[in-house]
Coordinates of C-alpha atoms in Angstrom, one line a residue:
X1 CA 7.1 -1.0 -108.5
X2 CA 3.9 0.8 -107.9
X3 CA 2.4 -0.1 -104.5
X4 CA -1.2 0.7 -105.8
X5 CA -1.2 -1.6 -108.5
X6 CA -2.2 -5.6 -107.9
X7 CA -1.9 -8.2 -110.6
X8 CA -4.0 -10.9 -109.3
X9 CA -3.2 -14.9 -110.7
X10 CA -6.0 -17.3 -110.2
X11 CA -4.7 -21.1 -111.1
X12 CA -8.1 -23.1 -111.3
X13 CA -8.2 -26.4 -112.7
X14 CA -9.6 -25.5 -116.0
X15 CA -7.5 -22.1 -116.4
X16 CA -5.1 -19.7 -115.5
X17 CA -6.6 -16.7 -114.9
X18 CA -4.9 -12.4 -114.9
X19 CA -6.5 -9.2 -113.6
X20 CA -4.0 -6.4 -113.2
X21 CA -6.0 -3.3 -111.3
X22 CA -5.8 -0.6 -108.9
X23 CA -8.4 1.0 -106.4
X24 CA -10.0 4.0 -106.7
X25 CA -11.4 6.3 -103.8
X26 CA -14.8 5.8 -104.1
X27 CA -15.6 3.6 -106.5
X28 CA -14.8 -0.1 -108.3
X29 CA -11.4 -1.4 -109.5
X30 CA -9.5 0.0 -111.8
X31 CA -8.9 -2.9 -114.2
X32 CA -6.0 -2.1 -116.3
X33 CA -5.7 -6.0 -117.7
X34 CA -7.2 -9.2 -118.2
X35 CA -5.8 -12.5 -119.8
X36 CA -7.2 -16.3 -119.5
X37 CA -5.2 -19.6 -121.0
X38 CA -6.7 -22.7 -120.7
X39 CA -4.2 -25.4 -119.3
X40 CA -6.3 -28.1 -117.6
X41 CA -4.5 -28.5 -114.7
X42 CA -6.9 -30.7 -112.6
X43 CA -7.5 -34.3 -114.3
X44 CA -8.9 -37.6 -113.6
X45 CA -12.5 -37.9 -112.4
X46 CA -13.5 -37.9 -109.0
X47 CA -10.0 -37.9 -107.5
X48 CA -7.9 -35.6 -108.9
X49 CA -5.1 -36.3 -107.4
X50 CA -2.1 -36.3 -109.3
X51 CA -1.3 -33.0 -111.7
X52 CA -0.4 -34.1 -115.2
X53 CA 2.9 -32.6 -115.8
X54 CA 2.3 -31.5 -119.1
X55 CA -0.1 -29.6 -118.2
X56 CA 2.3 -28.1 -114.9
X57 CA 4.7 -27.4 -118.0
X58 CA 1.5 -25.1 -119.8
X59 CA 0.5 -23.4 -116.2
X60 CA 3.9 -22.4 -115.8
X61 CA 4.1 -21.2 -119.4
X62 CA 1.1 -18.9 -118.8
X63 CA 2.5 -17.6 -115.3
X64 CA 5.4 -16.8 -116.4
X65 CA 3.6 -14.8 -119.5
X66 CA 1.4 -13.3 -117.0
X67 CA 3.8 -12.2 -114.7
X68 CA 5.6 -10.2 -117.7
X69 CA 2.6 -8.2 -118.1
X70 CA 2.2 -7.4 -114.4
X71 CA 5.7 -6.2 -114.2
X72 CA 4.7 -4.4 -117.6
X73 CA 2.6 -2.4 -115.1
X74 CA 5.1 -2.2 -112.3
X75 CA 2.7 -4.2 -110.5
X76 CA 2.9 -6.6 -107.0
X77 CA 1.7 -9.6 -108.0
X78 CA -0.4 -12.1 -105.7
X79 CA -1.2 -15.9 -107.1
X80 CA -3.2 -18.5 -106.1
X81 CA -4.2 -22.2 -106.4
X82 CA -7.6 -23.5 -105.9
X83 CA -9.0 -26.6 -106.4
X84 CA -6.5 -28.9 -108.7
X85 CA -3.7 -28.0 -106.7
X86 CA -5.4 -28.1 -102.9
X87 CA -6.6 -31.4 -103.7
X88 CA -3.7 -32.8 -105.6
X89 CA -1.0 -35.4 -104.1
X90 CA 2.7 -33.8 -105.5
X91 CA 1.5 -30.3 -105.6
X92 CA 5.0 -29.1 -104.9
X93 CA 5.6 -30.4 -108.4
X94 CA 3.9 -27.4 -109.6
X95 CA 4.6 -24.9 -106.6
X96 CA 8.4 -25.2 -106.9
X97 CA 8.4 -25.5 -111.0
X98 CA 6.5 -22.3 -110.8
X99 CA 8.5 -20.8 -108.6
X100 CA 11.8 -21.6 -109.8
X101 CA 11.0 -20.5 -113.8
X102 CA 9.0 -17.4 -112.9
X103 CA 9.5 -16.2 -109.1
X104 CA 6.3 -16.2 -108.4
X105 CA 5.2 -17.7 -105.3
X106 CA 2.0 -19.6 -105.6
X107 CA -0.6 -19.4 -102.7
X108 CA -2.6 -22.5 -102.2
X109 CA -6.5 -21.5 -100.5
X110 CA -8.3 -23.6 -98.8
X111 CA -12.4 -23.9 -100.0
X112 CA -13.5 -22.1 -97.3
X113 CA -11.1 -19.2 -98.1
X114 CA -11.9 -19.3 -101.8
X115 CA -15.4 -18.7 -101.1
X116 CA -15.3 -15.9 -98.9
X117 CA -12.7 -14.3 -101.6
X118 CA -15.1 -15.4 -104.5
X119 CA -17.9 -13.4 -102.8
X120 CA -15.7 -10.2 -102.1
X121 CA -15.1 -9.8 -105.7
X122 CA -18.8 -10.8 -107.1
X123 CA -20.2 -8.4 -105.1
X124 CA -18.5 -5.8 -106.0
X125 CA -19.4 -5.6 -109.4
X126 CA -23.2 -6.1 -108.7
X127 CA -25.1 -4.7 -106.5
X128 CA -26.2 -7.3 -104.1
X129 CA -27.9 -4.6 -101.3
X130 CA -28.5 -5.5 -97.6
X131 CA -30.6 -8.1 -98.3
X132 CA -29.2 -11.9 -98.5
X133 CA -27.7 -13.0 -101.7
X134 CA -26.5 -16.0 -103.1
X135 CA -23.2 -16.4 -104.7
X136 CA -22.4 -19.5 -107.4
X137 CA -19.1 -19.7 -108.7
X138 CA -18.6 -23.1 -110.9
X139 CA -15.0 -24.0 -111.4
X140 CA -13.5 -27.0 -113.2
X141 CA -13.1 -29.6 -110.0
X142 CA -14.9 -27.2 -107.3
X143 CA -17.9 -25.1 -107.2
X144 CA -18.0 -22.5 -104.1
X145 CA -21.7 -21.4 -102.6
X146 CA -22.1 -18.2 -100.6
X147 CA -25.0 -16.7 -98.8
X148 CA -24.1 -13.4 -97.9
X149 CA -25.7 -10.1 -96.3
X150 CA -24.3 -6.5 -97.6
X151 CA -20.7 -7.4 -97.6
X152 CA -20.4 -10.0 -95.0
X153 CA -20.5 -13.5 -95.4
X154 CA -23.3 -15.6 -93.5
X155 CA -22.7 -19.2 -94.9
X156 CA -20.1 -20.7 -97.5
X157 CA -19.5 -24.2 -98.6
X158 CA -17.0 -25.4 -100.9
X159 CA -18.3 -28.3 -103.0
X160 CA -16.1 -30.9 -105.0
X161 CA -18.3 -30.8 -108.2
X162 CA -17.0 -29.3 -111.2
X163 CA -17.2 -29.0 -114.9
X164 CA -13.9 -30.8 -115.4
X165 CA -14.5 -33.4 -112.5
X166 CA -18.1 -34.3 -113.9
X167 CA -16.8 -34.5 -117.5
X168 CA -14.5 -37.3 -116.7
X169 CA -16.7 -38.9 -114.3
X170 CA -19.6 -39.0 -117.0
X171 CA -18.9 -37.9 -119.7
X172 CA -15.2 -39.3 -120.9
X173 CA -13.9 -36.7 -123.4
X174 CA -17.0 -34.7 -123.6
X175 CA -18.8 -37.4 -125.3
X176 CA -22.6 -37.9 -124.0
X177 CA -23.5 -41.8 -124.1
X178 CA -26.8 -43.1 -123.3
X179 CA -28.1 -42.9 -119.8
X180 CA -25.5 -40.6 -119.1
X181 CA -26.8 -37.4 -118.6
X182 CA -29.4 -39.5 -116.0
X183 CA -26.7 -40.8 -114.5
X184 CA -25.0 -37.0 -113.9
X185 CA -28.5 -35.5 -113.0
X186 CA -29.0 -38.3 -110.7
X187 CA -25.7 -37.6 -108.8
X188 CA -25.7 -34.0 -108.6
X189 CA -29.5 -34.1 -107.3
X190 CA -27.9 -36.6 -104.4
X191 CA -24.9 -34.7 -103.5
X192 CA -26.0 -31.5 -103.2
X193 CA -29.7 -32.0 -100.8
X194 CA -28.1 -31.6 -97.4
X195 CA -25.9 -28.5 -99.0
X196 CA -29.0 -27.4 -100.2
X197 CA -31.3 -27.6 -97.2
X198 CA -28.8 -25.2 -95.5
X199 CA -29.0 -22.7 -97.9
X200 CA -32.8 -22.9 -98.4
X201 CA -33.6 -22.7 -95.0
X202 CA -32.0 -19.3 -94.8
X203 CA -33.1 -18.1 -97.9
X204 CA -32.0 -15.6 -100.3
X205 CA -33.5 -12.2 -102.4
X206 CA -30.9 -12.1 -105.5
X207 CA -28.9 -14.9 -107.2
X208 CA -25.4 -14.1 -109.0
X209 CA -23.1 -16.2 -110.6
X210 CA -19.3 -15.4 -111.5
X211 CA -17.2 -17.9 -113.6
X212 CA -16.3 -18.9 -116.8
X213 CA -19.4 -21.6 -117.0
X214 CA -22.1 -19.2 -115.8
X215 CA -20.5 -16.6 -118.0
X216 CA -20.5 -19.1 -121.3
X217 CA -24.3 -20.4 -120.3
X218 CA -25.8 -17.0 -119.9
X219 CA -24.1 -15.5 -123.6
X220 CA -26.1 -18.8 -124.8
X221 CA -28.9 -18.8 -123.2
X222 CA -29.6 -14.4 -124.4
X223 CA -28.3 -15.4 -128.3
X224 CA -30.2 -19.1 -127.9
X225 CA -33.1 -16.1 -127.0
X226 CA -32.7 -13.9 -129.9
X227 CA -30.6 -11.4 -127.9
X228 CA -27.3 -9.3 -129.0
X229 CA -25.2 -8.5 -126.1
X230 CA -22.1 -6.5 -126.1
X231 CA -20.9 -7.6 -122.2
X232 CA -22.5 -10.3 -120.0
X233 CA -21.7 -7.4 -117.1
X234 CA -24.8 -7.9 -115.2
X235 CA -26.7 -10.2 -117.8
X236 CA -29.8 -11.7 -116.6
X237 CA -30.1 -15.7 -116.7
X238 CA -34.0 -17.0 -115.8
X239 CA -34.5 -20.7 -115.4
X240 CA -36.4 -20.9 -118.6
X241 CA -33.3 -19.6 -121.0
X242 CA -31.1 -22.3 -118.6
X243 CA -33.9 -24.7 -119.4
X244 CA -33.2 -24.0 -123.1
X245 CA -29.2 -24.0 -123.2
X246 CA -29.3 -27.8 -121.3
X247 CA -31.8 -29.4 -123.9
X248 CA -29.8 -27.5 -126.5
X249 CA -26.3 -28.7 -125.2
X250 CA -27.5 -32.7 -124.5
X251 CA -29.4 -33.0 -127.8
X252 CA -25.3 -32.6 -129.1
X253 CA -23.4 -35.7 -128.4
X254 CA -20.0 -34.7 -129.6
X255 CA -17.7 -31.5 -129.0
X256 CA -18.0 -30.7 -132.8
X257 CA -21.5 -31.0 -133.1
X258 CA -21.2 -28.2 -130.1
X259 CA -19.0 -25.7 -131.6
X260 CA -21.7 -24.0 -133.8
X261 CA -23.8 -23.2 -130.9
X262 CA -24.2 -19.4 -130.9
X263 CA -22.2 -17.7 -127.9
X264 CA -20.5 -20.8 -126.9
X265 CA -16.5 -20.5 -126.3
X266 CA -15.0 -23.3 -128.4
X267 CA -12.4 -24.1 -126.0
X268 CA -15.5 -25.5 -123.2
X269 CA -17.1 -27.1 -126.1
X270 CA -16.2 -30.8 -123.9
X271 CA -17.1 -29.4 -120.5
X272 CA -20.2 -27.3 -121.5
X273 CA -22.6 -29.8 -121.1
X274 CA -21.6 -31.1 -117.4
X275 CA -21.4 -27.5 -116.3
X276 CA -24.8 -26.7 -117.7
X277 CA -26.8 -29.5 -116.1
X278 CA -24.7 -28.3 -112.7
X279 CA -26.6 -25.3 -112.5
X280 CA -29.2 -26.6 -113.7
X281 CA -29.6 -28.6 -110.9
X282 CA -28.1 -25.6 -108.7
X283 CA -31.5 -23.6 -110.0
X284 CA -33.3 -26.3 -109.1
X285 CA -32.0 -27.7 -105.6
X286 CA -31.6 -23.9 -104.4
X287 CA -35.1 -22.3 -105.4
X288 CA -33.5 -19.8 -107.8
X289 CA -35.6 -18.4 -110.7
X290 CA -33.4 -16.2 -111.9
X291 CA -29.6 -14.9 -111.8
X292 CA -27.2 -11.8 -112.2
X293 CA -24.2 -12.7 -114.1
X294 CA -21.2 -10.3 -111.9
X295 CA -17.5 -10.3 -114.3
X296 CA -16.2 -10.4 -110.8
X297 CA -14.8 -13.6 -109.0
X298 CA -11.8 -14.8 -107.2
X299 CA -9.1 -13.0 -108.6
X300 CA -10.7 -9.2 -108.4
X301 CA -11.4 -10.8 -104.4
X302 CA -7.9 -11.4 -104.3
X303 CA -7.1 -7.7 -105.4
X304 CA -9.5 -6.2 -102.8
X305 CA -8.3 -8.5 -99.8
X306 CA -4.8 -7.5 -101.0
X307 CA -5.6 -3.6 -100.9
X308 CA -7.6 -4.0 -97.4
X309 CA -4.1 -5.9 -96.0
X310 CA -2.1 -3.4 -97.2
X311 CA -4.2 -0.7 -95.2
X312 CA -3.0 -1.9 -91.7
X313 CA -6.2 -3.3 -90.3
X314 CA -5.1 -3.7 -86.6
X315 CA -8.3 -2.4 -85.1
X316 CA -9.4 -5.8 -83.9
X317 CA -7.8 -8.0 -80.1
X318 CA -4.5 -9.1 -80.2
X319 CA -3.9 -7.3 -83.6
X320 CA -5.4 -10.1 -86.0
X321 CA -7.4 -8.8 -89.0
X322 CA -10.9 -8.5 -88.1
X323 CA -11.8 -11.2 -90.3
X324 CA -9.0 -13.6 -89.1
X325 CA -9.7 -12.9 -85.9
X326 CA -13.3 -13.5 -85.6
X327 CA -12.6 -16.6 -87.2
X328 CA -9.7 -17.3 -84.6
X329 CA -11.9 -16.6 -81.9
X330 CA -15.0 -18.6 -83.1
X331 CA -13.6 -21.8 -83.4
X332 CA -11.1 -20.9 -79.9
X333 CA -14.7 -20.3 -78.1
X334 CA -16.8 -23.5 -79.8
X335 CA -13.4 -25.8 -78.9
X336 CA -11.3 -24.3 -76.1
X337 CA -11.9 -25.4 -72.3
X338 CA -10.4 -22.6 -71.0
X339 CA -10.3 -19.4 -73.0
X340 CA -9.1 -17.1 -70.4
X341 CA -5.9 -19.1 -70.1
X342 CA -5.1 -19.8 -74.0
X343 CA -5.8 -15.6 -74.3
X344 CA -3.3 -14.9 -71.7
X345 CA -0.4 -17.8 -72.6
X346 CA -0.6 -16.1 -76.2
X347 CA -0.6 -12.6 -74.6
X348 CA 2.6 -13.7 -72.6
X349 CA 4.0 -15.5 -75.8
X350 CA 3.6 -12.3 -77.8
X351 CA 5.6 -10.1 -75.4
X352 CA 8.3 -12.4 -75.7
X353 CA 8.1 -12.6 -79.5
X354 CA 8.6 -8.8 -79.2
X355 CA 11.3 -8.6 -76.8
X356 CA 13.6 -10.7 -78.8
X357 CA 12.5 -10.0 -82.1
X358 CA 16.3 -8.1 -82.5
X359 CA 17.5 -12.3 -82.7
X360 CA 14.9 -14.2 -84.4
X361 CA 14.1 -11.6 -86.9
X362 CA 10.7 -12.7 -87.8
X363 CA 7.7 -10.2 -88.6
X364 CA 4.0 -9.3 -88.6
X365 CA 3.5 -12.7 -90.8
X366 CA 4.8 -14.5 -88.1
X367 CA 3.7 -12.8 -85.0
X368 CA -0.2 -13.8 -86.5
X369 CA 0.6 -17.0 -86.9
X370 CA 1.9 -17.4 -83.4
X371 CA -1.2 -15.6 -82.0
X372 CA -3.7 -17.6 -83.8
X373 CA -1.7 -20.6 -82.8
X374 CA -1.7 -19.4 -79.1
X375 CA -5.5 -19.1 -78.8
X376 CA -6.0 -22.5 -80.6
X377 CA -3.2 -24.3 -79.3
X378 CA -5.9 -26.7 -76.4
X379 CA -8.5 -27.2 -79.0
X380 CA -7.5 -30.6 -79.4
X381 CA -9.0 -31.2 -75.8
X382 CA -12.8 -31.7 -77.5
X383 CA -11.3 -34.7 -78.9
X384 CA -9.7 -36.0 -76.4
X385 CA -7.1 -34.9 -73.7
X386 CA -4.4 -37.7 -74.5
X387 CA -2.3 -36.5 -77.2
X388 CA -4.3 -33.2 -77.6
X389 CA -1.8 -31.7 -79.6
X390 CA -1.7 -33.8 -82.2
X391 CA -5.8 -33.4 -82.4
X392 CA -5.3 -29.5 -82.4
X393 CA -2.9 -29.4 -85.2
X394 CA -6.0 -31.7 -86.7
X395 CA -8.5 -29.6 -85.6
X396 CA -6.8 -26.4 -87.2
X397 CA -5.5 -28.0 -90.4
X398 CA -9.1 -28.9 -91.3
X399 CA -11.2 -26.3 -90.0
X400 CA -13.4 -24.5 -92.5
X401 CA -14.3 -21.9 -90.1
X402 CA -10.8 -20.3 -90.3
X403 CA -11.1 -17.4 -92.9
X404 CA -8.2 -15.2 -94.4
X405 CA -5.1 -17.5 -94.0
X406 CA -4.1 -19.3 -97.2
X407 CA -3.3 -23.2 -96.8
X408 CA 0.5 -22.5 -96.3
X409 CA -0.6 -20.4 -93.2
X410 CA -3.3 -22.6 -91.9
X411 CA -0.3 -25.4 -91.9
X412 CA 2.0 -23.2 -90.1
X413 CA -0.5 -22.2 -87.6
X414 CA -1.4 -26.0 -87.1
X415 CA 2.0 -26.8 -86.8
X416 CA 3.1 -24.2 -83.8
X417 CA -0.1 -25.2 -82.1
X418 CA 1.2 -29.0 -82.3
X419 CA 4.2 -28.3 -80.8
X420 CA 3.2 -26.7 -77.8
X421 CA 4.1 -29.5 -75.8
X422 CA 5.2 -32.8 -75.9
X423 CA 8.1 -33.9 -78.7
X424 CA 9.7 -30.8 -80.1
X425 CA 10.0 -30.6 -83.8
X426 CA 11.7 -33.6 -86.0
X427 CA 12.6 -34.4 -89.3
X428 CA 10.7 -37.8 -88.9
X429 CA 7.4 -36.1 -88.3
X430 CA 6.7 -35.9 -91.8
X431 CA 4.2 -32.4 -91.8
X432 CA 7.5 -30.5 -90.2
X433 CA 9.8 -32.5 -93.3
X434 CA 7.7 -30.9 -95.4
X435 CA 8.4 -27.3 -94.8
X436 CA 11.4 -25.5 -96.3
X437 CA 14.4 -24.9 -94.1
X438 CA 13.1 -21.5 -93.2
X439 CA 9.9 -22.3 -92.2
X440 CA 10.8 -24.8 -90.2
X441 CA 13.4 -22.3 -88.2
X442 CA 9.9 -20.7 -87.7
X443 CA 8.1 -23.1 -86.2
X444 CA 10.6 -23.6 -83.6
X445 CA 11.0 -20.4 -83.1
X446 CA 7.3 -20.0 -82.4
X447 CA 6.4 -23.1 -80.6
X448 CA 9.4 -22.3 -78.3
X449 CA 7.6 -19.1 -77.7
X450 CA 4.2 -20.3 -77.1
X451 CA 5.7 -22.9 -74.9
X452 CA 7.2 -20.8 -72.4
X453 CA 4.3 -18.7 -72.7
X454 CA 1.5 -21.6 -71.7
X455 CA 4.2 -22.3 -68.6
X456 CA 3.7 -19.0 -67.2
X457 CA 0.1 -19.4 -66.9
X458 CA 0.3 -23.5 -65.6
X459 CA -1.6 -22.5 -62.6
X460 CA -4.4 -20.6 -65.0
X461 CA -4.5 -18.2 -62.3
X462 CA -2.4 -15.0 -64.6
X463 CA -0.1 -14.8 -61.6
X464 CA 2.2 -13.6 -63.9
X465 CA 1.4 -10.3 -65.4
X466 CA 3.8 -9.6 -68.2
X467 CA 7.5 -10.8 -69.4
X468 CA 10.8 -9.0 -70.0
X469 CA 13.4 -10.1 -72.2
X470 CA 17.4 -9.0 -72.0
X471 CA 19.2 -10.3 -74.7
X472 CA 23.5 -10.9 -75.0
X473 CA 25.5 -12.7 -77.3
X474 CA 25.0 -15.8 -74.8
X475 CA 22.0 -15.4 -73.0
X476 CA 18.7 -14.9 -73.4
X477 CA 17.4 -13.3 -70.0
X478 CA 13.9 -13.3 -69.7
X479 CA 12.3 -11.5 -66.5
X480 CA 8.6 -11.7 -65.0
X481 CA 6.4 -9.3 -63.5
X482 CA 3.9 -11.4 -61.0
X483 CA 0.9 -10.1 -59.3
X484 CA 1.3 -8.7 -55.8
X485 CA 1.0 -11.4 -53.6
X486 CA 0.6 -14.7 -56.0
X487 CA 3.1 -17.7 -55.1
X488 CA 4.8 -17.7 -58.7
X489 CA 6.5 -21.0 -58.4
X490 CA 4.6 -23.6 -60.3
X491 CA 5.0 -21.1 -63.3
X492 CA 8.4 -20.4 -62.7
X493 CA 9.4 -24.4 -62.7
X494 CA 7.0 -24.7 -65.8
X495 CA 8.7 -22.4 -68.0
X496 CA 11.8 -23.7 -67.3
X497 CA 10.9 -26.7 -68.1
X498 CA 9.6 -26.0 -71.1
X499 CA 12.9 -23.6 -72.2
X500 CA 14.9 -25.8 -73.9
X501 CA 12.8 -25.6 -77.0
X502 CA 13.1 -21.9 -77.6
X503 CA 17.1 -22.2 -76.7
X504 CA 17.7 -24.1 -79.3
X505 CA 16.0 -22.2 -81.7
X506 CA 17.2 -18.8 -80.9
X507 CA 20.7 -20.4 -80.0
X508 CA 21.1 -19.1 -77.0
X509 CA 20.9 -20.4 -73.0
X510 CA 17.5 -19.2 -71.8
X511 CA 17.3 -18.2 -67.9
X512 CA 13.8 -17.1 -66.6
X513 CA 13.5 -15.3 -63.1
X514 CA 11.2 -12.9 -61.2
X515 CA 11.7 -9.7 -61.0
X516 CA 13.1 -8.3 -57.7
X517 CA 10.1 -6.4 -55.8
X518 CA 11.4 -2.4 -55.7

């Protein structure tokens, strides 16, 4: 396999998307590949909540043609789900399908995280500057907003409006009857004003858009103006050629009566028309004139985010990505009572995570999931103090300010931070059921950790400087430093206490002392 090369799969609701590239030193992506089918994954108006298994039976198809190419290439392959999948009911109808025919393992991304990967790959194909920019991407059942300055992402919302969601909420089989269109414009104007306001108020210099839709409008909107154009790279869309397409589009009431337009792909010739007036009313409701079309989305973000991983960012506290941790850290420091204390319970958590790491033999993966769970394990406390726990794993498992974890991560995360007290893990509890058997050997594994670790800090005073671990077939022997002086007890008795967890999970007898003064 070569290291260097990524094949990115992006399954949206509307299609299944392939980009097989590499980096290069100083400039953009190497793209060796690119293949779309359509499989209409995401169904059923405003819901979308079951995924039609016929059309599971078409993604999988098309995933398991993609992932012959990439291997074609010798290349790693990274997948993800957006929108149909996140927001579906029996998504591990398709995850396990896919995964048992191909062997590809599917990555569902929350909005949030779709977003900030959308805007890594638009950008990098247009040059956005240092000024702010607005990113668009229009999907079929979500459409992701960015504000952005240079690379960095200011403001992102993830929106549950898209081409394939409006067409069966108003337009049933891509036919337009009468007052419908009203109805859509009517709706869209409504749902996106407080979005909007956000967005305005900040303000932005350049406007690009990335998708299928955008793409499709734009090739209209230049031929619909008289123009040839060999790549929509970069094409130009003003508010007056967007104008044109929408009249163009509605005056057609039927998908055949759509299929001669010039520039139009036959295959949206249903959804055309409700992803048209959507950024119409985008144009409209965010005070853009005009907007770069960027051949960049998701899946080249996913290619870039894979090569940065791969470098070894460790530069930032407690070895999180940078991204991941400020994320970590922003929503630890808006929720947490006591930051000093959840810093140091994960700090003492982590050493033990090292020192036995020759028995639970568990990784990086899993070491930044118990560190993120660590410093958000009390957030639950803003809700309320009673039953915390379960309003952490809440908290977490909803947050939109936690960037660079896909939703399988965000759950595990949510899950160790649940269990830092209270009940240990069950099979009743119907989030821990959930998980395979080796995740769920994880959790316990974690939370066992992080409980022990939260027990060495119970007076919050860090009387306890750092833990030692000695490890036998029996016994797991863990051994504290404490600071000169400090009356160690209540931590002592509180990690005790909390032992029996991280016993059973390792399968061992845990015994926790002081260390004899020299």
């Amino acid at each position: 396999m070569n290291e260097q090369t990524i094949a990115a799969i992006d399954v949206g609701t509307n299609s299944v998307h392939l980009v097989v590239a590499r980096p290069t030193p100083h400039g953009p992506l190497d793209i060796l590949a690119r293949e779309k089918v359509s499989v209409r994954l995401g169904s059923g108006g405003s819901d979308m909540k079951q995924l039609d298994p016929a059309a599971v039976e078409r993604a999988v198809e098309a995933i398991g043609y993609f992932a012959g190419i990439a291997a074609a290439y010798g290349a790693h392959t990274v997948a993800v789900a957006t929108s149909a999948v996140r927001e579906s009911e029996n998504p591990g109808l398709f995850l396990d399908a896919v995964r048992e025919a191909t062997g590809v393992v599917v990555d569902v991304i929350p909005g949030a995280e779709e977003a900030r990967l959308i805007h890594l790959g638009a950008i990098s194909a247009v040059p956005a500057g240092p000024t702010n920019h607005l990113i668009i991407d229009i999907g079929g059942g979500s459409t992701e907003l960015i504000l952005g300055s240079g690379t960095e992402p200011i403001l992102t919302r993830s929106l549950k409006l898209g081409h394939v969601r409006l067409t069966d909420r108003f337009l049933p089989g891509g036919v337009i009857e009468d007052g419908a269109v009203k109805k859509l414009r009517k709706y869209l104007k409504s749902f996106l004003a407080p979005t909007a306001a956000e967005f305005v108020a900040i303000g932005h210099d350049t406007a690009i858009g990335c998708s299928g839709t955008i793409e499709n409008v734009a090739a209209i909107a230049a031929r619909l103006g008289g123009h040839k154009i060999r790549t929509i790279d970069n094409l130009v869309l003003t508010r007056d050629g967007l104008e044109a397409v929408v009249d163009d589009l509605v005056s057609r009431h039927r998908p055949a009566d759509r299929e001669p337009v010039p520039g139009l792909d036959p295959a949206r010739a249903d959804v055309i028309v409700a992803g048209a007036v959507l950024l119409r009313q985008l144009f409209k409701s965010l005070e853009i004139s005009e907007m770069i079309v960027s051949p960049n989305a998701l899946r080249e973000g996913v290619v870039l985010d894979h090569v940065s991983r791969r470098a070894g960012d460790t530069r930032a506290l407690h070895h999180l990505s940078d991204l991941r941790h400020r994320s970590v850290m922003g929503v630890a420091e808006r929720y947490e009572e006591d930051l000093t204390h959840a810093e140091h319970a994960t700090d003492l958590a982590l050493q033990l995570f090292d020192r036995t790491a020759v028995i639970h033999d568990l990784g990086e993966a899993e070491r930044q999931v118990l560190e993120a769970a660590g410093l958000l394990h009390n957030v639950g406390r803003f809700i309320a103090h009673a039953a915390h726990h379960k309003h952490s794993y809440y908290l977490i498992r909803h947050s939109e300010q936690l960037l660079g974890f896909t939703e399988h991560e965000l759950e595990m995360v949510a899950l160790v931070a649940r269990y830092h007290r209270k009940s240990a893990p069950r099979s009743s509890h119907a989030e821990f059921a959930r998980l395979s058997a080796p995740d769920r050997r994880t959790v316990k594994v974690l939370a066992g950790l992080l409980r022990v670790g939260i027990g060495l800090d119970r007076s919050y005073r860090r009387a306890v400087t750092a833990a030692r671990a000695d490890i036998d077939d029996e016994q797991v022997r863990i051994t504290l430093d404490v600071e000169p002086g400090a009356d160690a007890e209540l931590e002592l008795y509180a990690a005790r206490e909390r032992s029996p967890l991280l016993a059973d999970a390792l399968g061992r007898a845990v015994s926790i002392d002081v260390a004899e003064e020299p």
